[in-house]
């Protein structure tokens, strides 16, 4: 989880300690609303626009067929990433590849606003035909917090700073669902940055093995 959280914290400048949602949920919405989502079971997202899949190197052909032109940004010793933009250049997708992975086998996705970060300074960005980027469960930028809970439930950890919050859903390697064992990965996280009660960034995928 360290890589996933470090990416989030670096870009969000959030440095407050994590708290359970019960301690701080009243800062986002009332407890009565939160309680409505107690029975919703968290199901992990694994795709972008139902075309690009976590840990599936073949899926890049459906998402971005021009694979010969893909440019890898080398950011750390243990990971690199490809950078994509939606058709209007208002959203970006970072697809991360970990050291030791197969070519075009992405293990972590990050979706954010292009106008919120100086993303173009990182180099080449690949244009796509998509109007927006979203997960298979419908998570997308600009989604309100209550809608997130209606899809993902309220079993999350929350880190809060001023009006911004970081929502984290986790699946550990020993989870009874066997989800991480299926992919032979140590853990999975879905992290949502909430700004003014709206989703401002989405990061989801596996931690570095």
mmCIF file of N, CA and C in Angstrom, residues 16-116:
data_model
loop_
_atom_site.group_PDB
_atom_site.id
_atom_site.type_symbol
_atom_site.label_atom_id
_atom_site.label_comp_id
_atom_site.label_asym_id
_atom_site.label_seq_id
_atom_site.Cartn_x
_atom_site.Cartn_y
_atom_site.Cartn_z
ATOM 1 N N UNK A 16 -2.405 14.489 7.236
ATOM 2 C CA UNK A 16 -3.008 14.202 8.530
ATOM 3 C C UNK A 16 -3.143 12.696 8.705
ATOM 4 N N UNK A 17 -3.162 12.196 9.941
ATOM 5 C CA UNK A 17 -3.245 10.749 10.163
ATOM 6 C C UNK A 17 -4.590 10.189 9.745
ATOM 7 N N UNK A 18 -4.604 8.889 9.397
ATOM 8 C CA UNK A 18 -5.838 8.240 9.004
ATOM 9 C C UNK A 18 -6.764 8.041 10.198
ATOM 10 N N UNK A 19 -8.053 8.111 9.920
ATOM 11 C CA UNK A 19 -9.072 7.861 10.927
ATOM 12 C C UNK A 19 -10.130 6.958 10.319
ATOM 13 N N UNK A 20 -10.824 6.234 11.158
ATOM 14 C CA UNK A 20 -11.953 5.460 10.691
ATOM 15 C C UNK A 20 -13.094 6.404 10.333
ATOM 16 N N UNK A 21 -13.933 6.007 9.378
ATOM 17 C CA UNK A 21 -14.980 6.905 8.892
ATOM 18 C C UNK A 21 -15.941 7.318 9.993
ATOM 19 N N UNK A 22 -16.150 6.470 11.004
ATOM 20 C CA UNK A 22 -17.088 6.814 12.070
ATOM 21 C C UNK A 22 -16.639 8.037 12.870
ATOM 22 N N UNK A 23 -15.325 8.306 12.876
ATOM 23 C CA UNK A 23 -14.798 9.420 13.651
ATOM 24 C C UNK A 23 -15.012 10.768 12.973
ATOM 25 N N UNK A 24 -15.134 10.739 11.653
ATOM 26 C CA UNK A 24 -15.141 12.016 10.931
ATOM 27 C C UNK A 24 -16.251 12.141 9.896
ATOM 28 N N UNK A 25 -17.086 11.130 9.743
ATOM 29 C CA UNK A 25 -18.078 11.165 8.673
ATOM 30 C C UNK A 25 -19.041 12.326 8.816
ATOM 31 N N UNK A 26 -19.256 12.799 10.035
ATOM 32 C CA UNK A 26 -20.180 13.911 10.228
ATOM 33 C C UNK A 26 -19.683 15.177 9.553
ATOM 34 N N UNK A 27 -18.420 15.223 9.202
ATOM 35 C CA UNK A 27 -17.886 16.385 8.507
ATOM 36 C C UNK A 27 -18.245 16.399 7.039
ATOM 37 N N UNK A 28 -18.724 15.251 6.529
ATOM 38 C CA UNK A 28 -19.087 15.165 5.123
ATOM 39 C C UNK A 28 -20.595 15.055 4.950
ATOM 40 N N UNK A 29 -21.223 14.207 5.747
ATOM 41 C CA UNK A 29 -22.674 14.083 5.708
ATOM 42 C C UNK A 29 -23.135 13.500 7.040
ATOM 43 N N UNK A 30 -24.421 13.519 7.281
ATOM 44 C CA UNK A 30 -24.957 13.096 8.571
ATOM 45 C C UNK A 30 -24.811 11.598 8.764
ATOM 46 N N UNK A 31 -24.770 11.164 10.037
ATOM 47 C CA UNK A 31 -24.658 9.741 10.338
ATOM 48 C C UNK A 31 -25.865 8.967 9.818
ATOM 49 N N UNK A 32 -27.038 9.589 9.810
ATOM 50 C CA UNK A 32 -28.240 8.904 9.343
ATOM 51 C C UNK A 32 -28.126 8.543 7.869
ATOM 52 N N UNK A 33 -27.475 9.396 7.091
ATOM 53 C CA UNK A 33 -27.263 9.096 5.674
ATOM 54 C C UNK A 33 -26.207 8.021 5.518
ATOM 55 N N UNK A 34 -25.115 8.131 6.291
ATOM 56 C CA UNK A 34 -24.049 7.138 6.237
ATOM 57 C C UNK A 34 -24.588 5.746 6.545
ATOM 58 N N UNK A 35 -25.455 5.629 7.552
ATOM 59 C CA UNK A 35 -25.972 4.338 7.982
ATOM 60 C C UNK A 35 -26.776 3.634 6.900
ATOM 61 N N UNK A 36 -27.275 4.380 5.924
ATOM 62 C CA UNK A 36 -28.062 3.778 4.855
ATOM 63 C C UNK A 36 -27.232 2.833 3.989
ATOM 64 N N UNK A 37 -25.910 2.919 4.070
ATOM 65 C CA UNK A 37 -25.049 2.129 3.200
ATOM 66 C C UNK A 37 -24.318 1.022 3.953
ATOM 67 N N UNK A 38 -24.794 0.677 5.158
ATOM 68 C CA UNK A 38 -24.134 -0.335 5.974
ATOM 69 C C UNK A 38 -24.108 -1.704 5.317
ATOM 70 N N UNK A 39 -25.135 -2.032 4.538
ATOM 71 C CA UNK A 39 -25.266 -3.382 3.984
ATOM 72 C C UNK A 39 -24.607 -3.538 2.617
ATOM 73 N N UNK A 40 -24.012 -2.485 2.094
ATOM 74 C CA UNK A 40 -23.387 -2.565 0.780
ATOM 75 C C UNK A 40 -21.991 -3.177 0.905
ATOM 76 N N UNK A 41 -21.736 -4.214 0.157
ATOM 77 C CA UNK A 41 -20.448 -4.912 0.185
ATOM 78 C C UNK A 41 -19.513 -4.276 -0.842
ATOM 79 N N UNK A 42 -18.306 -3.982 -0.417
ATOM 80 C CA UNK A 42 -17.337 -3.380 -1.321
ATOM 81 C C UNK A 42 -16.866 -4.389 -2.369
ATOM 82 N N UNK A 43 -16.967 -4.005 -3.624
ATOM 83 C CA UNK A 43 -16.476 -4.814 -4.740
ATOM 84 C C UNK A 43 -15.401 -4.006 -5.457
ATOM 85 N N UNK A 44 -14.201 -4.536 -5.614
ATOM 86 C CA UNK A 44 -13.101 -3.766 -6.205
ATOM 87 C C UNK A 44 -13.297 -3.500 -7.689
ATOM 88 N N UNK A 45 -12.836 -2.342 -8.124
ATOM 89 C CA UNK A 45 -12.816 -2.009 -9.543
ATOM 90 C C UNK A 45 -11.486 -2.435 -10.131
ATOM 91 N N UNK A 46 -11.518 -2.920 -11.367
ATOM 92 C CA UNK A 46 -10.292 -3.420 -11.998
ATOM 93 C C UNK A 46 -10.105 -2.914 -13.428
ATOM 94 N N UNK A 47 -10.997 -2.044 -13.908
ATOM 95 C CA UNK A 47 -10.890 -1.609 -15.299
ATOM 96 C C UNK A 47 -11.024 -0.091 -15.434
ATOM 97 N N UNK A 48 -10.565 0.394 -16.576
ATOM 98 C CA UNK A 48 -10.837 1.770 -17.011
ATOM 99 C C UNK A 48 -11.718 1.679 -18.246
ATOM 100 N N UNK A 49 -12.905 2.263 -18.157
ATOM 101 C CA UNK A 49 -13.861 2.254 -19.263
ATOM 102 C C UNK A 49 -14.165 0.842 -19.771
ATOM 103 N N UNK A 50 -14.028 -0.138 -18.882
ATOM 104 C CA UNK A 50 -14.295 -1.540 -19.198
ATOM 105 C C UNK A 50 -13.488 -2.032 -20.397
ATOM 106 N N UNK A 51 -12.303 -1.434 -20.583
ATOM 107 C CA UNK A 51 -11.426 -1.831 -21.682
ATOM 108 C C UNK A 51 -10.007 -2.146 -21.215
ATOM 109 N N UNK A 52 -9.475 -1.303 -20.342
ATOM 110 C CA UNK A 52 -8.126 -1.518 -19.826
ATOM 111 C C UNK A 52 -8.231 -2.164 -18.452
ATOM 112 N N UNK A 53 -7.603 -3.346 -18.291
ATOM 113 C CA UNK A 53 -7.757 -4.150 -17.080
ATOM 114 C C UNK A 53 -6.462 -4.189 -16.272
ATOM 115 N N UNK A 54 -6.611 -4.238 -14.957
ATOM 116 C CA UNK A 54 -5.453 -4.447 -14.095
ATOM 117 C C UNK A 54 -4.794 -5.784 -14.397
ATOM 118 N N UNK A 55 -3.457 -5.775 -14.455
ATOM 119 C CA UNK A 55 -2.655 -6.993 -14.615
ATOM 120 C C UNK A 55 -3.082 -7.845 -15.810
ATOM 121 N N UNK A 56 -3.467 -7.167 -16.880
ATOM 122 C CA UNK A 56 -3.838 -7.871 -18.115
ATOM 123 C C UNK A 56 -3.201 -7.132 -19.287
ATOM 124 N N UNK A 57 -2.046 -7.624 -19.731
ATOM 125 C CA UNK A 57 -1.291 -6.909 -20.762
ATOM 126 C C UNK A 57 -1.981 -6.897 -22.118
ATOM 127 N N UNK A 58 -2.889 -7.851 -22.355
ATOM 128 C CA UNK A 58 -3.595 -7.888 -23.631
ATOM 129 C C UNK A 58 -4.660 -6.806 -23.764
ATOM 130 N N UNK A 59 -5.149 -6.297 -22.624
ATOM 131 C CA UNK A 59 -6.282 -5.363 -22.673
ATOM 132 C C UNK A 59 -5.914 -4.006 -23.241
ATOM 133 N N UNK A 60 -4.635 -3.657 -23.303
ATOM 134 C CA UNK A 60 -4.243 -2.368 -23.861
ATOM 135 C C UNK A 60 -4.673 -2.250 -25.314
ATOM 136 N N UNK A 61 -4.765 -3.369 -26.021
ATOM 137 C CA UNK A 61 -5.160 -3.337 -27.433
ATOM 138 C C UNK A 61 -6.589 -2.830 -27.606
ATOM 139 N N UNK A 62 -7.450 -3.107 -26.640
ATOM 140 C CA UNK A 62 -8.831 -2.614 -26.705
ATOM 141 C C UNK A 62 -8.918 -1.159 -26.306
ATOM 142 N N UNK A 63 -8.075 -0.760 -25.363
ATOM 143 C CA UNK A 63 -8.129 0.610 -24.850
ATOM 144 C C UNK A 63 -7.389 1.600 -25.739
ATOM 145 N N UNK A 64 -6.206 1.214 -26.196
ATOM 146 C CA UNK A 64 -5.356 2.104 -26.992
ATOM 147 C C UNK A 64 -4.559 1.239 -27.965
ATOM 148 N N UNK A 65 -5.126 0.999 -29.167
ATOM 149 C CA UNK A 65 -4.516 0.052 -30.108
ATOM 150 C C UNK A 65 -3.115 0.420 -30.584
ATOM 151 N N UNK A 66 -2.739 1.705 -30.528
ATOM 152 C CA UNK A 66 -1.426 2.121 -31.041
ATOM 153 C C UNK A 66 -0.333 1.831 -30.018
ATOM 154 N N UNK A 67 -0.178 0.567 -29.678
ATOM 155 C CA UNK A 67 0.717 0.225 -28.574
ATOM 156 C C UNK A 67 2.189 0.464 -28.917
ATOM 157 N N UNK A 68 2.517 0.473 -30.199
ATOM 158 C CA UNK A 68 3.922 0.682 -30.574
ATOM 159 C C UNK A 68 4.400 2.088 -30.243
ATOM 160 N N UNK A 69 3.453 3.018 -30.070
ATOM 161 C CA UNK A 69 3.819 4.410 -29.785
ATOM 162 C C UNK A 69 3.788 4.738 -28.301
ATOM 163 N N UNK A 70 3.481 3.758 -27.459
ATOM 164 C CA UNK A 70 3.360 4.025 -26.028
ATOM 165 C C UNK A 70 4.696 4.481 -25.438
ATOM 166 N N UNK A 71 4.615 5.555 -24.664
ATOM 167 C CA UNK A 71 5.810 6.125 -24.031
ATOM 168 C C UNK A 71 5.738 5.893 -22.529
ATOM 169 N N UNK A 72 6.788 5.319 -21.965
ATOM 170 C CA UNK A 72 6.841 5.054 -20.531
ATOM 171 C C UNK A 72 7.616 6.154 -19.818
ATOM 172 N N UNK A 73 6.987 6.748 -18.799
ATOM 173 C CA UNK A 73 7.651 7.727 -17.958
ATOM 174 C C UNK A 73 8.288 6.992 -16.780
ATOM 175 N N UNK A 74 9.576 7.096 -16.635
ATOM 176 C CA UNK A 74 10.277 6.439 -15.535
ATOM 177 C C UNK A 74 10.354 7.400 -14.355
ATOM 178 N N UNK A 75 9.549 7.114 -13.321
ATOM 179 C CA UNK A 75 9.450 8.036 -12.198
ATOM 180 C C UNK A 75 10.173 7.540 -10.955
ATOM 181 N N UNK A 76 10.149 6.253 -10.714
ATOM 182 C CA UNK A 76 10.796 5.662 -9.554
ATOM 183 C C UNK A 76 11.500 4.383 -9.980
ATOM 184 N N UNK A 77 12.340 3.851 -9.106
ATOM 185 C CA UNK A 77 13.056 2.619 -9.429
ATOM 186 C C UNK A 77 12.121 1.430 -9.598
ATOM 187 N N UNK A 78 10.983 1.459 -8.910
ATOM 188 C CA UNK A 78 10.117 0.281 -8.902
ATOM 189 C C UNK A 78 8.880 0.433 -9.777
ATOM 190 N N UNK A 79 8.656 1.592 -10.375
ATOM 191 C CA UNK A 79 7.503 1.710 -11.264
ATOM 192 C C UNK A 79 7.720 2.783 -12.330
ATOM 193 N N UNK A 80 6.952 2.632 -13.406
ATOM 194 C CA UNK A 80 6.886 3.626 -14.476
ATOM 195 C C UNK A 80 5.414 3.773 -14.840
ATOM 196 N N UNK A 81 5.090 4.729 -15.709
ATOM 197 C CA UNK A 81 3.687 4.890 -16.072
ATOM 198 C C UNK A 81 3.532 5.408 -17.493
ATOM 199 N N UNK A 82 2.365 5.096 -18.080
ATOM 200 C CA UNK A 82 1.922 5.689 -19.341
ATOM 201 C C UNK A 82 0.862 6.724 -19.017
ATOM 202 N N UNK A 83 0.834 7.794 -19.796
ATOM 203 C CA UNK A 83 -0.062 8.914 -19.530
ATOM 204 C C UNK A 83 -1.021 9.098 -20.701
ATOM 205 N N UNK A 84 -2.324 9.140 -20.392
ATOM 206 C CA UNK A 84 -3.362 9.288 -21.410
ATOM 207 C C UNK A 84 -4.246 10.488 -21.081
ATOM 208 N N UNK A 85 -4.860 11.086 -22.116
ATOM 209 C CA UNK A 85 -5.810 12.193 -21.928
ATOM 210 C C UNK A 85 -7.123 11.852 -22.613
ATOM 211 N N UNK A 86 -8.216 12.360 -22.046
ATOM 212 C CA UNK A 86 -9.501 12.181 -22.720
ATOM 213 C C UNK A 86 -9.574 13.117 -23.929
ATOM 214 N N UNK A 87 -10.641 13.020 -24.683
ATOM 215 C CA UNK A 87 -10.721 13.720 -25.965
ATOM 216 C C UNK A 87 -10.716 15.237 -25.814
ATOM 217 N N UNK A 88 -11.217 15.739 -24.686
ATOM 218 C CA UNK A 88 -11.276 17.184 -24.461
ATOM 219 C C UNK A 88 -10.086 17.714 -23.665
ATOM 220 N N UNK A 89 -9.182 16.839 -23.311
ATOM 221 C CA UNK A 89 -7.996 17.202 -22.515
ATOM 222 C C UNK A 89 -8.379 17.854 -21.182
ATOM 223 N N UNK A 90 -9.418 17.325 -20.571
ATOM 224 C CA UNK A 90 -9.823 17.791 -19.235
ATOM 225 C C UNK A 90 -9.529 16.750 -18.168
ATOM 226 N N UNK A 91 -9.288 15.502 -18.576
ATOM 227 C CA UNK A 91 -8.983 14.421 -17.647
ATOM 228 C C UNK A 91 -7.738 13.667 -18.110
ATOM 229 N N UNK A 92 -7.026 13.102 -17.144
ATOM 230 C CA UNK A 92 -5.885 12.257 -17.481
ATOM 231 C C UNK A 92 -6.038 10.890 -16.829
ATOM 232 N N UNK A 93 -5.348 9.935 -17.401
ATOM 233 C CA UNK A 93 -5.217 8.596 -16.825
ATOM 234 C C UNK A 93 -3.739 8.259 -16.765
ATOM 235 N N UNK A 94 -3.272 7.917 -15.570
ATOM 236 C CA UNK A 94 -1.932 7.360 -15.405
ATOM 237 C C UNK A 94 -2.088 5.866 -15.185
ATOM 238 N N UNK A 95 -1.391 5.078 -15.998
ATOM 239 C CA UNK A 95 -1.411 3.629 -15.858
ATOM 240 C C UNK A 95 -0.013 3.175 -15.460
ATOM 241 N N UNK A 96 0.117 2.628 -14.259
ATOM 242 C CA UNK A 96 1.413 2.314 -13.678
ATOM 243 C C UNK A 96 1.824 0.864 -13.936
ATOM 244 N N UNK A 97 3.085 0.683 -14.282
ATOM 245 C CA UNK A 97 3.691 -0.634 -14.457
ATOM 246 C C UNK A 97 4.763 -0.815 -13.388
ATOM 247 N N UNK A 98 4.717 -1.927 -12.682
ATOM 248 C CA UNK A 98 5.706 -2.195 -11.641
ATOM 249 C C UNK A 98 6.905 -2.941 -12.213
ATOM 250 N N UNK A 99 8.029 -2.761 -11.571
ATOM 251 C CA UNK A 99 9.240 -3.478 -11.941
ATOM 252 C C UNK A 99 8.981 -4.984 -11.905
ATOM 253 N N UNK A 100 9.403 -5.671 -12.964
ATOM 254 C CA UNK A 100 9.218 -7.113 -13.041
ATOM 255 C C UNK A 100 7.937 -7.536 -13.734
ATOM 256 N N UNK A 101 7.055 -6.577 -14.051
ATOM 257 C CA UNK A 101 5.800 -6.912 -14.734
ATOM 258 C C UNK A 101 6.044 -7.118 -16.227
ATOM 259 N N UNK A 102 5.082 -7.748 -16.886
ATOM 260 C CA UNK A 102 5.149 -7.911 -18.334
ATOM 261 C C UNK A 102 4.920 -6.569 -19.023
ATOM 262 N N UNK A 103 5.341 -6.465 -20.259
ATOM 263 C CA UNK A 103 5.118 -5.249 -21.034
ATOM 264 C C UNK A 103 3.628 -4.958 -21.133
ATOM 265 N N UNK A 104 3.239 -3.710 -20.855
ATOM 266 C CA UNK A 104 1.846 -3.246 -20.925
ATOM 267 C C UNK A 104 0.940 -3.899 -19.883
ATOM 268 N N UNK A 105 1.534 -4.446 -18.821
ATOM 269 C CA UNK A 105 0.752 -5.026 -17.722
ATOM 270 C C UNK A 105 0.675 -3.990 -16.600
ATOM 271 N N UNK A 106 -0.434 -3.282 -16.541
ATOM 272 C CA UNK A 106 -0.597 -2.188 -15.586
ATOM 273 C C UNK A 106 -1.224 -2.695 -14.285
ATOM 274 N N UNK A 107 -0.653 -2.260 -13.163
ATOM 275 C CA UNK A 107 -1.126 -2.737 -11.861
ATOM 276 C C UNK A 107 -1.807 -1.659 -11.026
ATOM 277 N N UNK A 108 -1.800 -0.428 -11.527
ATOM 278 C CA UNK A 108 -2.396 0.681 -10.763
ATOM 279 C C UNK A 108 -2.861 1.756 -11.742
ATOM 280 N N UNK A 109 -4.067 2.288 -11.510
ATOM 281 C CA UNK A 109 -4.618 3.357 -12.341
ATOM 282 C C UNK A 109 -4.866 4.603 -11.502
ATOM 283 N N UNK A 110 -4.619 5.755 -12.091
ATOM 284 C CA UNK A 110 -4.929 7.037 -11.458
ATOM 285 C C UNK A 110 -5.683 7.910 -12.455
ATOM 286 N N UNK A 111 -6.844 8.406 -12.056
ATOM 287 C CA UNK A 111 -7.673 9.274 -12.890
ATOM 288 C C UNK A 111 -7.791 10.630 -12.200
ATOM 289 N N UNK A 112 -7.546 11.712 -12.932
ATOM 290 C CA UNK A 112 -7.624 13.047 -12.335
ATOM 291 C C UNK A 112 -7.923 14.105 -13.378
ATOM 292 N N UNK A 113 -8.014 15.350 -12.910
ATOM 293 C CA UNK A 113 -8.283 16.481 -13.795
ATOM 294 C C UNK A 113 -6.979 17.043 -14.353
ATOM 295 N N UNK A 114 -6.934 17.248 -15.646
ATOM 296 C CA UNK A 114 -5.746 17.834 -16.252
ATOM 297 C C UNK A 114 -5.532 19.273 -15.799
ATOM 298 N N UNK A 115 -6.587 20.028 -15.623
ATOM 299 C CA UNK A 115 -6.436 21.433 -15.256
ATOM 300 C C UNK A 115 -6.136 21.627 -13.771
ATOM 301 N N UNK A 116 -6.076 20.529 -13.015
ATOM 302 C CA UNK A 116 -5.760 20.628 -11.593
ATOM 303 C C UNK A 116 -4.288 20.342 -11.314
#
